Coordinates of N, CA and C in Angstrom, one line a residue:
Chain F
Q216 N 15.8 54.8 -54.6 CA 16.4 54.7 -53.3 C 17.5 53.7 -53.3
K217 N 18.7 54.1 -52.8 CA 19.8 53.2 -52.7 C 19.5 52.0 -51.7
E218 N 20.0 50.9 -52.0 CA 19.8 49.7 -51.1 C 20.4 49.9 -49.8
V219 N 21.7 50.5 -49.8 CA 22.4 50.7 -48.6 C 23.0 52.1 -48.6
E220 N 22.8 52.9 -47.6 CA 23.3 54.2 -47.6 C 24.2 54.5 -46.4
Q221 N 25.3 55.1 -46.7 CA 26.3 55.5 -45.7 C 26.7 56.9 -45.9
N222 N 27.0 57.6 -44.8 CA 27.7 58.9 -45.0 C 29.1 58.7 -45.5
S223 N 29.4 59.4 -46.6 CA 30.7 59.2 -47.2 C 31.9 59.7 -46.4
G224 N 31.6 60.6 -45.4 CA 32.7 61.2 -44.6 C 33.4 62.3 -45.4
P225 N 34.7 62.6 -45.0 CA 35.4 61.8 -44.1 C 35.0 62.1 -42.6
L226 N 35.1 61.0 -41.8 CA 34.9 61.1 -40.4 C 36.3 61.2 -39.7
S227 N 36.5 62.3 -39.1 CA 37.8 62.5 -38.4 C 37.7 62.4 -36.9
V228 N 38.5 61.5 -36.3 CA 38.4 61.3 -34.9 C 39.8 61.4 -34.3
P229 N 40.0 61.9 -33.1 CA 41.3 61.8 -32.4 C 41.6 60.4 -32.0
E230 N 42.9 60.1 -31.9 CA 43.4 58.8 -31.4 C 42.8 58.6 -30.0
G231 N 42.3 57.4 -29.8 CA 41.7 57.0 -28.5 C 40.2 57.3 -28.3
A232 N 39.7 58.0 -29.3 CA 38.2 58.3 -29.2 C 37.4 57.2 -29.8
I233 N 36.1 57.3 -29.7 CA 35.2 56.4 -30.3 C 34.7 56.9 -31.7
A234 N 34.9 56.1 -32.7 CA 34.4 56.4 -34.0 C 33.0 55.7 -34.2
S235 N 32.0 56.4 -34.7 CA 30.7 55.9 -34.8 C 30.3 56.0 -36.3
L236 N 30.0 54.8 -36.9 CA 29.6 54.8 -38.3 C 28.2 54.3 -38.4
N237 N 27.4 54.9 -39.3 CA 26.0 54.6 -39.5 C 25.7 54.1 -40.9
C238 N 24.7 53.2 -40.9 CA 24.3 52.6 -42.2 C 22.8 52.4 -42.2
T239 N 22.1 52.7 -43.2 CA 20.6 52.4 -43.3 C 20.4 51.6 -44.6
Y240 N 19.4 50.8 -44.6 CA 19.1 49.9 -45.7 C 17.6 50.0 -46.0
S241 N 17.3 49.7 -47.2 CA 15.9 49.8 -47.7 C 15.1 48.5 -47.7
D242 N 15.7 47.4 -47.8 CA 15.0 46.1 -48.0 C 14.7 45.5 -46.6
R243 N 13.4 45.5 -46.2 CA 13.1 44.9 -44.9 C 13.3 43.4 -44.9
G244 N 13.5 42.8 -46.0 CA 13.8 41.4 -46.0 C 15.3 41.0 -45.8
S245 N 16.1 42.0 -45.6 CA 17.5 41.8 -45.3 C 17.7 41.0 -44.1
Q246 N 18.6 40.0 -44.2 CA 18.8 39.1 -43.1 C 20.1 39.2 -42.4
S247 N 21.2 39.5 -43.2 CA 22.5 39.5 -42.6 C 23.2 40.8 -43.0
F248 N 24.0 41.3 -42.1 CA 24.7 42.6 -42.2 C 26.2 42.4 -41.9
F249 N 27.0 43.1 -42.7 CA 28.4 42.9 -42.6 C 29.1 44.3 -42.6
W250 N 30.2 44.3 -41.9 CA 31.1 45.5 -42.0 C 32.4 45.0 -42.5
Y251 N 32.9 45.7 -43.6 CA 34.2 45.4 -44.1 C 35.0 46.7 -44.0
R252 N 36.3 46.5 -43.8 CA 37.3 47.6 -43.8 C 38.1 47.5 -45.1
Q253 N 38.3 48.6 -45.8 CA 39.1 48.6 -47.0 C 40.1 49.7 -46.9
Y254 N 41.4 49.3 -46.9 CA 42.5 50.3 -46.9 C 42.7 50.7 -48.4
S255 N 43.2 51.9 -48.6 CA 43.4 52.5 -49.9 C 44.2 51.5 -50.8
G256 N 43.6 51.2 -51.9 CA 44.3 50.3 -52.9 C 44.3 48.8 -52.5
K257 N 43.6 48.5 -51.5 CA 43.5 47.1 -51.0 C 42.0 46.6 -51.2
S258 N 41.9 45.3 -51.0 CA 40.5 44.7 -51.1 C 39.8 44.8 -49.7
P259 N 38.5 44.6 -49.7 CA 37.8 44.7 -48.4 C 38.1 43.5 -47.6
E260 N 38.2 43.7 -46.3 CA 38.4 42.6 -45.3 C 37.3 42.7 -44.3
L261 N 36.8 41.5 -43.9 CA 35.6 41.4 -43.0 C 36.0 41.8 -41.6
I262 N 35.2 42.7 -41.0 CA 35.4 43.0 -39.6 C 34.4 42.3 -38.7
M263 N 33.2 42.4 -39.1 CA 32.1 41.8 -38.3 C 30.9 41.5 -39.1
F264 N 30.1 40.6 -38.6 CA 28.8 40.4 -39.2 C 27.8 40.3 -38.1
I265 N 26.5 40.6 -38.4 CA 25.5 40.6 -37.3 C 24.2 40.2 -38.0
Y266 N 23.4 39.3 -37.3 CA 22.1 38.8 -37.8 C 21.0 39.3 -37.0
S267 N 21.2 39.4 -35.7 CA 20.1 39.6 -34.7 C 20.1 41.0 -34.2
N268 N 18.9 41.5 -33.8 CA 18.8 42.8 -33.2 C 19.7 42.9 -32.0
G269 N 20.2 44.1 -31.7 CA 21.0 44.3 -30.5 C 22.5 44.6 -30.9
D270 N 23.3 44.3 -29.9 CA 24.8 44.6 -30.0 C 25.5 43.4 -30.1
K271 N 26.6 43.5 -30.9 CA 27.6 42.4 -31.0 C 29.0 43.0 -30.9
E272 N 29.8 42.5 -29.9 CA 31.1 43.0 -29.6 C 32.2 42.1 -30.1
D273 N 33.2 42.6 -30.6 CA 34.4 41.8 -31.0 C 35.6 42.7 -30.8
G274 N 36.3 42.6 -29.7 CA 37.5 43.4 -29.4 C 37.0 44.9 -29.3
R275 N 37.7 45.7 -30.1 CA 37.4 47.2 -30.0 C 36.2 47.5 -30.9
F276 N 35.6 46.6 -31.6 CA 34.5 46.8 -32.5 C 33.2 46.4 -31.9
T277 N 32.1 47.2 -32.1 CA 30.8 46.8 -31.7 C 29.8 47.1 -32.8
A278 N 29.1 46.1 -33.3 CA 28.1 46.3 -34.3 C 26.7 46.4 -33.6
Q279 N 25.9 47.2 -34.1 CA 24.5 47.4 -33.5 C 23.5 47.3 -34.6
L280 N 22.5 46.5 -34.4 CA 21.4 46.3 -35.5 C 20.1 46.6 -34.9
N281 N 19.3 47.4 -35.6 CA 17.9 47.7 -35.3 C 17.1 47.4 -36.6
K282 N 16.5 46.3 -36.7 CA 15.8 45.9 -37.9 C 14.5 46.8 -38.0
A283 N 13.9 47.1 -36.9 CA 12.7 48.0 -37.0 C 12.9 49.3 -37.7
S284 N 14.1 49.9 -37.3 CA 14.5 51.2 -37.9 C 15.4 51.0 -39.1
Q285 N 15.7 49.8 -39.5 CA 16.5 49.5 -40.7 C 17.8 50.2 -40.6
Y286 N 18.5 50.0 -39.5 CA 19.7 50.7 -39.2 C 20.7 49.8 -38.6
V287 N 21.9 49.9 -39.1 CA 23.0 49.1 -38.5 C 24.2 50.1 -38.3
S288 N 24.9 49.9 -37.2 CA 26.1 50.8 -37.0 C 27.3 50.1 -36.5
L289 N 28.4 50.7 -36.6 CA 29.7 50.2 -36.1 C 30.4 51.2 -35.2
L290 N 30.7 50.8 -34.0 CA 31.5 51.6 -33.1 C 32.9 51.1 -33.0
I291 N 33.9 52.0 -33.1 CA 35.3 51.6 -33.0 C 35.8 52.3 -31.7
R292 N 36.1 51.5 -30.7 CA 36.5 52.2 -29.5 C 38.1 52.3 -29.5
D293 N 38.6 53.3 -28.7 CA 40.0 53.5 -28.6 C 40.6 53.5 -30.0
S294 N 40.1 54.4 -30.9 CA 40.6 54.4 -32.3 C 42.1 54.6 -32.4
Q295 N 42.7 53.9 -33.3 CA 44.1 54.0 -33.6 C 44.3 54.5 -35.0
P296 N 45.5 55.1 -35.3 CA 45.8 55.5 -36.6 C 45.6 54.4 -37.7
S297 N 45.9 53.2 -37.2 CA 45.8 52.0 -38.2 C 44.3 51.7 -38.5
D298 N 43.4 52.4 -37.8 CA 41.9 52.2 -38.2 C 41.5 53.1 -39.3
S299 N 42.4 54.0 -39.7 CA 42.1 54.9 -40.8 C 41.9 54.1 -42.1
A300 N 40.7 54.1 -42.6 CA 40.4 53.3 -43.8 C 38.9 53.7 -44.2
T301 N 38.5 53.0 -45.3 CA 37.1 53.2 -45.6 C 36.3 52.0 -45.1
Y302 N 35.2 52.2 -44.5 CA 34.4 51.1 -43.9 C 33.1 50.9 -44.7
L303 N 32.9 49.7 -45.2 CA 31.8 49.4 -46.1 C 30.8 48.6 -45.3
C304 N 29.6 49.0 -45.4 CA 28.4 48.4 -44.8 C 27.8 47.5 -46.0
A305 N 27.3 46.3 -45.7 CA 26.7 45.5 -46.7 C 25.6 44.7 -46.0
R306 N 24.6 44.3 -46.9 CA 23.5 43.6 -46.4 C 23.1 42.5 -47.5
T307 N 22.5 41.4 -47.0 CA 22.0 40.4 -47.9 C 20.8 39.8 -47.4
G308 N 19.9 39.4 -48.3 CA 18.7 38.6 -47.9 C 18.8 37.2 -48.6
D309 N 19.8 37.1 -49.5 CA 20.0 35.8 -50.1 C 21.5 35.7 -50.3
Y310 N 22.0 35.5 -51.5 CA 23.4 35.4 -51.7 C 24.0 36.7 -52.3
K311 N 23.1 37.6 -52.6 CA 23.6 38.9 -53.2 C 23.9 39.9 -52.2
L312 N 25.2 40.2 -52.1 CA 25.6 41.2 -51.1 C 25.5 42.6 -51.7
S313 N 24.8 43.5 -51.0 CA 24.7 44.9 -51.5 C 25.4 45.8 -50.6
F314 N 26.3 46.6 -51.2 CA 27.2 47.4 -50.4 C 26.8 48.9 -50.5
G315 N 27.1 49.6 -49.4 CA 27.1 51.0 -49.4 C 28.4 51.5 -50.0
A316 N 28.4 52.8 -50.3 CA 29.6 53.4 -50.9 C 30.8 53.6 -50.0
G317 N 30.5 53.4 -48.6 CA 31.6 53.4 -47.7 C 31.7 54.8 -47.0
T318 N 32.2 54.7 -45.7 CA 32.6 55.9 -44.9 C 34.1 55.9 -44.7
T319 N 34.7 57.0 -45.1 CA 36.1 57.1 -44.9 C 36.4 57.7 -43.5
V320 N 37.2 57.0 -42.7 CA 37.6 57.3 -41.4 C 39.0 57.7 -41.3
T321 N 39.3 58.8 -40.7 CA 40.7 59.3 -40.4 C 40.9 59.4 -39.0
V322 N 41.9 58.7 -38.4 CA 42.2 58.8 -37.0 C 43.4 59.7 -36.8
R323 N 43.3 60.8 -36.1 CA 44.3 61.8 -36.0 C 45.2 61.4 -34.8
A324 N 46.5 61.4 -35.0 CA 47.4 61.0 -33.9 C 47.6 62.2 -32.9
Chain X
E601 N 49.8 28.8 -50.8 CA 48.8 29.9 -51.0 C 47.7 29.8 -50.1
T602 N 47.2 30.8 -49.5 CA 46.0 30.8 -48.6 C 45.0 31.8 -49.1
G603 N 43.8 31.6 -48.7 CA 42.7 32.6 -49.0 C 42.3 32.6 -50.4
V604 N 42.1 33.8 -50.9 CA 41.7 34.0 -52.3 C 42.8 34.8 -53.0
T605 N 43.2 34.2 -54.1 CA 44.3 34.9 -54.9 C 43.7 35.3 -56.2
Q606 N 44.3 36.4 -56.8 CA 43.9 36.9 -58.1 C 45.1 37.3 -58.9
T607 N 45.1 37.0 -60.2 CA 46.1 37.4 -61.1 C 45.5 37.8 -62.4
P608 N 46.1 38.8 -63.1 CA 47.2 39.6 -62.6 C 46.7 40.6 -61.6
R609 N 47.6 41.3 -60.9 CA 47.2 42.3 -59.9 C 46.9 43.7 -60.7
H610 N 47.6 43.9 -61.8 CA 47.4 45.1 -62.6 C 47.4 44.7 -64.0
L611 N 46.5 45.3 -64.8 CA 46.4 45.0 -66.2 C 46.0 46.3 -67.0
V612 N 46.8 46.5 -68.0 CA 46.5 47.6 -68.9 C 46.2 47.0 -70.3
M613 N 45.1 47.4 -70.9 CA 44.7 46.8 -72.2 C 44.1 47.8 -73.1
G614 N 44.2 47.6 -74.4 CA 43.5 48.4 -75.3 C 42.1 47.9 -75.6
M615 N 41.3 48.7 -76.2 CA 39.9 48.3 -76.4 C 39.8 47.1 -77.3
T616 N 40.8 46.8 -78.1 CA 40.6 45.7 -79.0 C 41.2 44.4 -78.5
N617 N 41.9 44.5 -77.3 CA 42.5 43.3 -76.8 C 41.6 42.3 -76.2
K618 N 42.1 41.1 -76.0 CA 41.3 40.1 -75.2 C 42.3 39.6 -74.1
K619 N 41.7 39.6 -72.9 CA 42.5 39.2 -71.8 C 41.6 38.5 -70.8
S620 N 42.2 37.8 -69.8 CA 41.4 37.1 -68.8 C 42.0 37.4 -67.4
L621 N 41.1 37.5 -66.5 CA 41.4 37.6 -65.1 C 41.2 36.2 -64.4
K622 N 42.1 35.9 -63.5 CA 42.0 34.6 -62.8 C 41.8 34.8 -61.3
C623 N 41.0 33.9 -60.8 CA 40.8 33.9 -59.3 C 40.9 32.5 -58.9
E624 N 41.5 32.3 -57.7 CA 41.6 30.9 -57.1 C 41.4 31.0 -55.6
Q625 N 40.5 30.1 -55.1 CA 40.3 30.2 -53.7 C 40.8 28.8 -53.1
H626 N 41.4 29.0 -51.9 CA 42.0 27.8 -51.2 C 41.3 27.6 -49.9
L627 N 40.0 27.9 -49.9 CA 39.3 27.8 -48.6 C 38.3 26.7 -48.6
G628 N 38.2 25.9 -49.7 CA 37.2 24.9 -49.7 C 35.8 25.3 -49.9
H629 N 35.6 26.6 -50.4 CA 34.3 27.1 -50.6 C 33.6 26.6 -51.8
N630 N 32.3 26.8 -51.8 CA 31.5 26.3 -53.0 C 30.9 27.4 -53.8
A631 N 31.0 28.7 -53.4 CA 30.5 29.8 -54.1 C 31.6 30.8 -54.4
M632 N 31.5 31.4 -55.6 CA 32.5 32.4 -56.0 C 31.8 33.5 -56.7
Y633 N 32.4 34.7 -56.6 CA 31.7 35.9 -57.1 C 32.7 36.8 -57.8
W634 N 32.2 37.6 -58.8 CA 33.0 38.7 -59.4 C 32.3 40.0 -59.0
Y635 N 33.1 41.0 -58.6 CA 32.6 42.3 -58.3 C 33.4 43.3 -59.1
K636 N 32.8 44.5 -59.3 CA 33.5 45.6 -59.9 C 33.4 46.8 -58.9
Q637 N 34.5 47.4 -58.7 CA 34.6 48.6 -57.8 C 35.2 49.8 -58.6
S638 N 34.3 50.7 -58.9 CA 34.7 52.0 -59.5 C 34.9 53.0 -58.4
A639 N 35.7 54.1 -58.8 CA 36.0 55.1 -57.8 C 34.7 55.8 -57.3
K640 N 34.6 55.9 -56.0 CA 33.5 56.6 -55.3 C 32.1 55.9 -55.5
K641 N 32.1 54.7 -56.0 CA 30.8 54.0 -56.1 C 30.8 52.7 -55.3
P642 N 29.7 52.2 -54.9 CA 29.6 50.9 -54.2 C 30.1 49.8 -55.1
L643 N 30.6 48.7 -54.4 CA 30.9 47.5 -55.1 C 29.6 47.0 -55.8
E644 N 29.8 46.6 -57.1 CA 28.7 46.1 -57.9 C 28.9 44.6 -58.2
L645 N 28.0 43.8 -57.8 CA 28.0 42.4 -58.1 C 27.8 42.2 -59.5
M646 N 28.7 41.3 -60.1 CA 28.6 41.0 -61.5 C 28.1 39.6 -61.8
F647 N 28.8 38.6 -61.2 CA 28.4 37.2 -61.4 C 28.5 36.5 -60.1
V648 N 27.7 35.4 -60.0 CA 27.8 34.5 -58.9 C 27.8 33.1 -59.4
Y649 N 28.7 32.3 -58.9 CA 28.6 30.8 -59.2 C 28.5 30.1 -57.9
S650 N 27.6 29.1 -57.9 CA 27.4 28.2 -56.8 C 27.5 26.8 -57.3
L651 N 28.5 26.1 -56.7 CA 28.7 24.7 -57.1 C 28.9 24.6 -58.7
E652 N 29.7 25.6 -59.1 CA 30.1 25.7 -60.5 C 29.0 26.1 -61.5
E653 N 27.8 26.4 -61.0 CA 26.7 26.8 -61.8 C 26.5 28.3 -61.6
R654 N 26.3 29.0 -62.7 CA 26.1 30.4 -62.6 C 24.7 30.7 -62.1
V655 N 24.6 31.4 -61.0 CA 23.2 31.6 -60.5 C 22.8 33.1 -60.6
E656 N 23.8 33.9 -61.0 CA 23.5 35.4 -61.1 C 24.3 36.0 -62.2
N657 N 23.6 36.7 -63.1 CA 24.3 37.5 -64.1 C 23.6 38.9 -64.0
N658 N 24.3 39.8 -63.3 CA 23.7 41.0 -62.9 C 23.7 42.1 -64.0
S659 N 23.0 41.8 -65.1 CA 22.9 42.7 -66.2 C 24.3 43.2 -66.7
V660 N 25.2 42.3 -66.8 CA 26.6 42.7 -67.2 C 26.7 42.6 -68.7
P661 N 27.4 43.6 -69.3 CA 27.5 43.6 -70.8 C 28.2 42.3 -71.2
S662 N 27.9 41.9 -72.4 CA 28.5 40.6 -72.9 C 30.0 40.6 -73.2
R663 N 30.6 41.8 -73.1 CA 32.0 41.9 -73.3 C 32.8 41.3 -72.1
F664 N 32.0 41.0 -71.0 CA 32.5 40.3 -69.8 C 32.0 38.9 -69.9
S665 N 32.8 37.9 -69.8 CA 32.4 36.5 -69.9 C 33.0 35.7 -68.8
P666 N 32.2 35.2 -67.8 CA 32.8 34.5 -66.8 C 32.9 33.0 -67.1
E667 N 33.8 32.3 -66.4 CA 34.0 30.9 -66.6 C 34.3 30.3 -65.2
C668 N 33.7 29.2 -64.8 CA 34.0 28.5 -63.5 C 34.2 27.1 -63.8
P669 N 35.4 26.6 -64.1 CA 35.7 25.2 -64.5 C 35.6 24.3 -63.3
N670 N 35.8 24.8 -62.1 CA 35.6 24.0 -60.9 C 35.4 24.9 -59.7
S671 N 35.2 24.4 -58.5 CA 34.8 25.2 -57.4 C 35.9 26.0 -56.8
S672 N 37.1 25.8 -57.3 CA 38.3 26.6 -56.8 C 38.7 27.7 -57.7
H673 N 38.3 27.6 -59.0 CA 38.8 28.6 -60.0 C 37.6 29.3 -60.6
L674 N 37.9 30.6 -60.9 CA 37.0 31.5 -61.5 C 37.7 32.4 -62.5
F675 N 37.2 32.5 -63.7 CA 37.9 33.4 -64.7 C 36.9 34.5 -65.1
L676 N 37.4 35.6 -65.5 CA 36.6 36.6 -66.2 C 37.3 37.0 -67.5
H677 N 36.7 36.6 -68.6 CA 37.3 36.9 -69.9 C 36.8 38.2 -70.4
L678 N 37.7 39.0 -70.9 CA 37.5 40.4 -71.3 C 37.7 40.6 -72.8
H679 N 36.8 41.2 -73.5 CA 37.1 41.5 -74.9 C 36.4 42.8 -75.3
T680 N 37.0 43.6 -76.2 CA 36.5 44.8 -76.7 C 35.9 45.7 -75.6
L681 N 36.7 45.9 -74.5 CA 36.3 46.7 -73.4 C 36.3 48.2 -73.7
Q682 N 35.6 49.0 -72.9 CA 35.5 50.4 -73.1 C 36.3 51.1 -71.9
P683 N 36.7 52.3 -72.1 CA 37.5 53.0 -71.0 C 36.7 53.1 -69.7
E684 N 35.4 53.1 -69.8 CA 34.6 53.2 -68.5 C 34.6 51.8 -67.8
D685 N 35.2 50.8 -68.4 CA 35.3 49.5 -67.7 C 36.5 49.5 -66.8
S686 N 37.3 50.6 -66.8 CA 38.5 50.6 -65.9 C 38.0 50.7 -64.5
A687 N 38.5 49.8 -63.7 CA 38.1 49.7 -62.3 C 38.9 48.6 -61.6
L688 N 38.6 48.4 -60.3 CA 39.2 47.3 -59.6 C 38.2 46.1 -59.6
Y689 N 38.6 45.0 -60.1 CA 37.8 43.8 -60.2 C 38.2 42.9 -59.1
L690 N 37.2 42.6 -58.3 CA 37.4 41.8 -57.1 C 36.7 40.4 -57.2
C691 N 37.4 39.4 -56.8 CA 36.8 38.1 -56.7 C 36.6 37.8 -55.2
A692 N 35.5 37.1 -54.9 CA 35.2 36.7 -53.6 C 34.7 35.2 -53.6
S693 N 34.8 34.6 -52.4 CA 34.3 33.3 -52.3 C 33.6 33.1 -50.9
S694 N 32.7 32.2 -50.8 CA 32.0 31.9 -49.5 C 31.7 30.4 -49.5
Q695 N 31.4 29.9 -48.3 CA 31.2 28.5 -48.1 C 30.0 28.0 -49.0
G696 N 28.9 28.8 -48.9 CA 27.8 28.5 -49.8 C 27.2 29.8 -50.2
A697 N 26.1 29.8 -50.9 CA 25.5 31.0 -51.4 C 24.2 31.3 -50.6
R698 N 24.4 31.4 -49.3 CA 23.3 31.7 -48.3 C 23.6 33.0 -47.6
P699 N 22.5 33.6 -47.1 CA 22.7 34.9 -46.4 C 23.7 34.8 -45.2
V700 N 23.8 33.7 -44.6 CA 24.8 33.6 -43.5 C 26.2 33.3 -43.9
D701 N 26.4 33.1 -45.2 CA 27.8 32.7 -45.6 C 28.6 34.0 -45.9
T702 N 29.6 34.2 -45.1 CA 30.5 35.4 -45.2 C 31.3 35.3 -46.5
Q703 N 31.4 36.4 -47.2 CA 32.2 36.4 -48.4 C 33.6 37.0 -48.1
Y704 N 34.6 36.3 -48.6 CA 36.0 36.7 -48.4 C 36.6 37.1 -49.8
F705 N 37.3 38.3 -49.8 CA 37.7 38.9 -51.0 C 39.2 38.6 -51.3
G706 N 39.5 38.5 -52.6 CA 40.8 38.5 -53.1 C 41.4 39.9 -53.1
P707 N 42.7 40.0 -53.5 CA 43.3 41.4 -53.5 C 42.9 42.2 -54.7
G708 N 42.2 41.7 -55.7 CA 41.7 42.5 -56.8 C 42.7 42.6 -57.9
T709 N 42.2 42.9 -59.1 CA 42.9 43.2 -60.3 C 42.6 44.7 -60.7
R710 N 43.6 45.5 -60.7 CA 43.3 46.9 -61.1 C 43.4 46.9 -62.7
L711 N 42.3 47.2 -63.3 CA 42.2 47.2 -64.8 C 42.1 48.6 -65.3
T712 N 43.0 48.9 -66.3 CA 42.9 50.1 -67.0 C 42.7 49.9 -68.5
V713 N 41.7 50.4 -69.1 CA 41.4 50.3 -70.5 C 41.7 51.6 -71.2
L714 N 42.6 51.5 -72.2 CA 43.1 52.7 -72.9 C 42.2 52.9 -74.1

């Protein structure tokens, strides 16, 4: 079983819509969760992190964590063409960050 | 320079060559990491250094040899690589090596082994 699983996509959404990305993880000892955005040919850049159950909002982004279900999601509101990228979900229980393979999002103008 | 920098950005080498990748962080962090990213695969953690001491060697072949001379610099020495080692090699740093410490990535070195 993979440590972190994401749908590879592509997820295509129209401009202005909400993009919803899902991630599940296998290790119940996971403590911290991160969402990174990676543009083609570039390195990952941090969007958000979340430690506690519930929602965390930052601008157009909302991360949701449900530790009982071992599920973390990312919502992108008012999607823009510049949001087109691969989104990486990651978890850690110590210093070792385990990544999913990423979900590719395409925002249609 | 700000953030995490990596040189070179692109590298092409033969299987018999010896080369080194360099990473420098300007964030005052104490932990540094090497990752490998191959096409369509998750990022793979290779090495972790915390306070210049290697704390993780994630079953990486000996043809990859890391070096951390101080908390700001990290090297990855390469020798007798194989074509399947072609990938994007990413360096990251964090304040400490704890679950709450966010890792920040450099731009990466795109390595091609012929």
